[in-house]
Amino acid sequence: MPESAREERHTIGVLVDNEPGVLARVIGLFSGRGYNIESLTVAETDPQGKLSRITIVTSGTPMVIEQIKNQLGRLVPVRKVSDLTIEGPHVEREMALVKVHGAGEKRVEALRIADIFRARVVDSTNESFVFEIIGKTTKLSAFIGLMQPLGLVDVARTGVVAIARGPAAF
Amino acid sequence: MAYEEMSGAKILIQALVDQGVKDVFGYPGGAILPVYDELHQQNQIRHILVRQEGGAVHAAEGYARSTGKVGVVIVTSGPGATNAVTGITDALMDSVPLVIFCGQVPTHLIGNDAFQECDTTGITRPCTKHNYLVKSTADLARTIHEAFYVARSGRPGPVLIDLPKDVQLAMGAYIPPQDIVHKTYQPKTRGDRALIEQAVALMAQAERPILYCGGGVVNSGPKASELLTKLVDVTGFPVTLTLMGLGAVPASHPQFLGMLGMHGTYEANLAMHGCDVMVCIGARFDDRVTGRLNAFAPNAKKIHIDIDPSSINKNVLVDIGIVGDVADVLEQMLNVWTSSGVKPDRKALAAWWRQIDHWRTRNSLAYRQTGDIIKPQHAIRRLYELTKHRDDVFITTEVGQHQMWAAQHFGFEKPNRWMTSGGLGTMGYGLPAAMGVQLAQPGALVVDIAGEASIMMNIQEMSTIAQYRLPVKVFILNNQYMGMVRQWQELLHGSRYSQTYMESLPDFVKLAEAFGAVGLRAEKADQLDDVIKEMIAVDKPVIADIMVDKAENCFPMIPSGAAHNDMLLGPEDKAEKPISEEGMVLV
């Protein structure tokens, strides 16, 4: 496969004015132009400046990734677009809440694995646990995979948030 | 300083005045009544009452494109807004600066499925450059001034403001435009000097260069066209223009190869295919221009100048991408070119020109006018020949064969004289656009070159034209077919003319008369000149119904899925070159 046709996974940070419809603009851009969204998170990060930060994990050929960044930059409420994947080292984290239903040995095994993964129990009944787990996407997926045979019934994931390493601001 | 308090509707009028707006196009309705009441009580802004909101938007487009100013539209909520959507999309695709005001149900009813309510900002989000829903009169002045700024800055485009009725009625402070700071949108207009130097170095070494320029040159203002012509002169390079760029270089310039692309000239397309350095200025490598992408200019180093970063490397990977306004970058480029004492390879250029002149001898736009039946190309040629002595000719078109023939056979010496729907390809664009042009250019000769199918799509605007006594000329090439669709059916679908014959057409002469206009008809070639002369002489709107050859097709043509060097030059060409399966699925 030629270099130009290879799909790459990129994590993109977008600083936007927190105004009505801004998320719809970003999502509409992705659906309207046929780009992938693997995950998207958004929350206000600067209440004084009324700014929100969106973290998008997307995949595409290098040309498509460049397009995505340029198209995002074209939106009027977008202040800054930053491709964390190519702009140096960064930290990515995701959180999941994982509900496991079971009894006996399976229940003990679920707790033991949770301990290994440093997942916390945030809710418990006689026949269920809700675990909170934070880490890279791959770690969360591994944990969820292991819970599958132990009575996994429900998963909620936040999607990735990411930030550049080092002292520089966004 | 304390700002004056006034109603939202009055703020709108004041903002328009302060933005230098003289004319607006619109149609009233329940949710925009307060604005219309204010319009009624002032005389600084002229309101043009169209017959359908779609006409208002195209009229504003014609107005904007012939003047370089922002076109303004006022419509009501619900159907008023949805009728405007086609024109708004058209303006987005062709980068036309517009500000559209839509009435909306009062804020407390939004989301309740109220009468004539629709989610206007939701519907228009993907087809505007930006849009706003104003929920408080306090925000209105700022929003309007920002909308004008966004519409005309950077790559121009349509900006919509949704105005709930209570916001129009409530009182708020009016903030004048000079007091407003635009926080986020700051497009870059100067090009990167280092990249421009690299580009000039590449151009200087070129043996087979070409300048491929588009609507961005026209949008950048008349100065950009002057600078481009200067660049053409100092470099000695051949230049070709896209459909949207016609007029950016005078058609009579000896280095102009004509339009390129699907219905471009043989020499323009072969020069694109064979070039070693391509300088794309204010164009966007549209599929109508590039043909098959993997065979596009295979041996060329490519330079791309565009104000929109997302245009660069979108369809075609380029070697040097320069983000900036065409006029600014061309000025920088010319400075570098002259100050660095570049000496282009004159010998190689001379050989390139010999090759181009050889391609030119194919005379790819040739047609044969014999006998009584009027060839459509001939009709355009005669219109051009009989008007080219004038300096005030503005042409609009609808969409289809007539549009391509007009692009091929009408020569434009200046920018802003040619208004056509390029990106969206909107049938029904030309008549309302001509109306907008005529309002902006009183006394000028404004001709809508139309087809009999397209003209029916917005024919109601004849009534507006009559009301405002606009002497717009409608020049219909009547072949009784949706010609371009029929041409594709001939090429791709075994000549099965599914639904492309226009039955029960109106008598256009009588139709003109019904609208208070003058109707003329030419059925034979020897009547053509007289009809054109009379059409021009009459100081009234005219519909000239030119009965043309029904079977004529538009050539040359790059069939869909083919490369630039694989053109059909005439009807006898097509039998040997069946269209590929990949080509069949393309539009």
Short mmCIF file of C-alpha atoms in Angstrom, two decimals, chain A residues 4 17 19-22 24-26 28 33 35 63-64 66-67 70-71 73-79, chain B residues 92 125-126 128-132 135 146 150 155 183-185 308-317:
data_model
loop_
_atom_site.label_atom_id
_atom_site.label_comp_id
_atom_site.label_asym_id
_atom_site.label_seq_id
_atom_site.Cartn_x
_atom_site.Cartn_y
_atom_site.Cartn_z
CA SER A 4 -0.42 8.21 0.83
CA ASP A 17 -15.81 29.53 21.59
CA GLU A 19 -21.47 29.11 21.95
CA PRO A 20 -24.67 27.34 20.92
CA GLY A 21 -24.24 25.09 17.93
CA VAL A 22 -20.47 24.87 17.95
CA ALA A 24 -23.05 20.65 15.85
CA ARG A 25 -20.75 22.51 13.46
CA VAL A 26 -17.84 20.22 14.26
CA GLY A 28 -21.69 18.21 10.95
CA ARG A 33 -17.49 15.32 4.53
CA TYR A 35 -14.58 11.77 8.00
CA MET A 63 -4.23 13.99 3.04
CA VAL A 64 -7.57 13.47 4.81
CA GLU A 66 -4.67 17.55 6.75
CA GLN A 67 -8.10 18.33 5.32
CA ASN A 70 -7.91 22.78 7.71
CA GLN A 71 -11.67 22.34 7.59
CA GLY A 73 -9.74 25.78 11.20
CA ARG A 74 -12.21 27.29 8.75
CA LEU A 75 -15.09 27.24 11.24
CA VAL A 76 -15.58 30.74 12.60
CA PRO A 77 -15.84 29.81 16.33
CA VAL A 78 -12.71 27.64 16.19
CA ARG A 79 -9.75 29.38 17.87
CA LEU B 92 -21.23 29.00 -0.58
CA ARG B 125 -25.34 25.22 9.06
CA PRO B 126 -23.67 23.17 6.34
CA THR B 128 -23.42 28.89 5.10
CA LYS B 129 -19.95 30.14 5.89
CA HIS B 130 -21.36 30.91 9.32
CA ASN B 131 -24.78 31.46 10.86
CA TYR B 132 -26.24 32.98 14.00
CA LYS B 135 -31.59 35.48 21.13
CA GLU B 146 -19.62 40.51 12.49
CA VAL B 150 -17.19 37.27 8.01
CA ARG B 155 -12.84 33.33 1.25
CA LYS B 183 -12.26 38.04 18.19
CA THR B 184 -11.66 34.84 16.30
CA TYR B 185 -11.90 35.14 12.56
CA ASP B 308 -8.57 29.06 2.06
CA PRO B 309 -6.06 26.65 3.61
CA SER B 310 -8.54 23.79 3.18
CA SER B 311 -8.42 24.22 -0.61
CA ILE B 312 -4.76 23.33 -0.65
CA ASN B 313 -4.03 19.59 -0.96
CA LYS B 314 -7.76 18.79 -0.94
CA ASN B 315 -8.02 17.06 -4.32
CA VAL B 316 -4.50 17.35 -5.68
CA LEU B 317 -1.26 17.27 -3.68
#
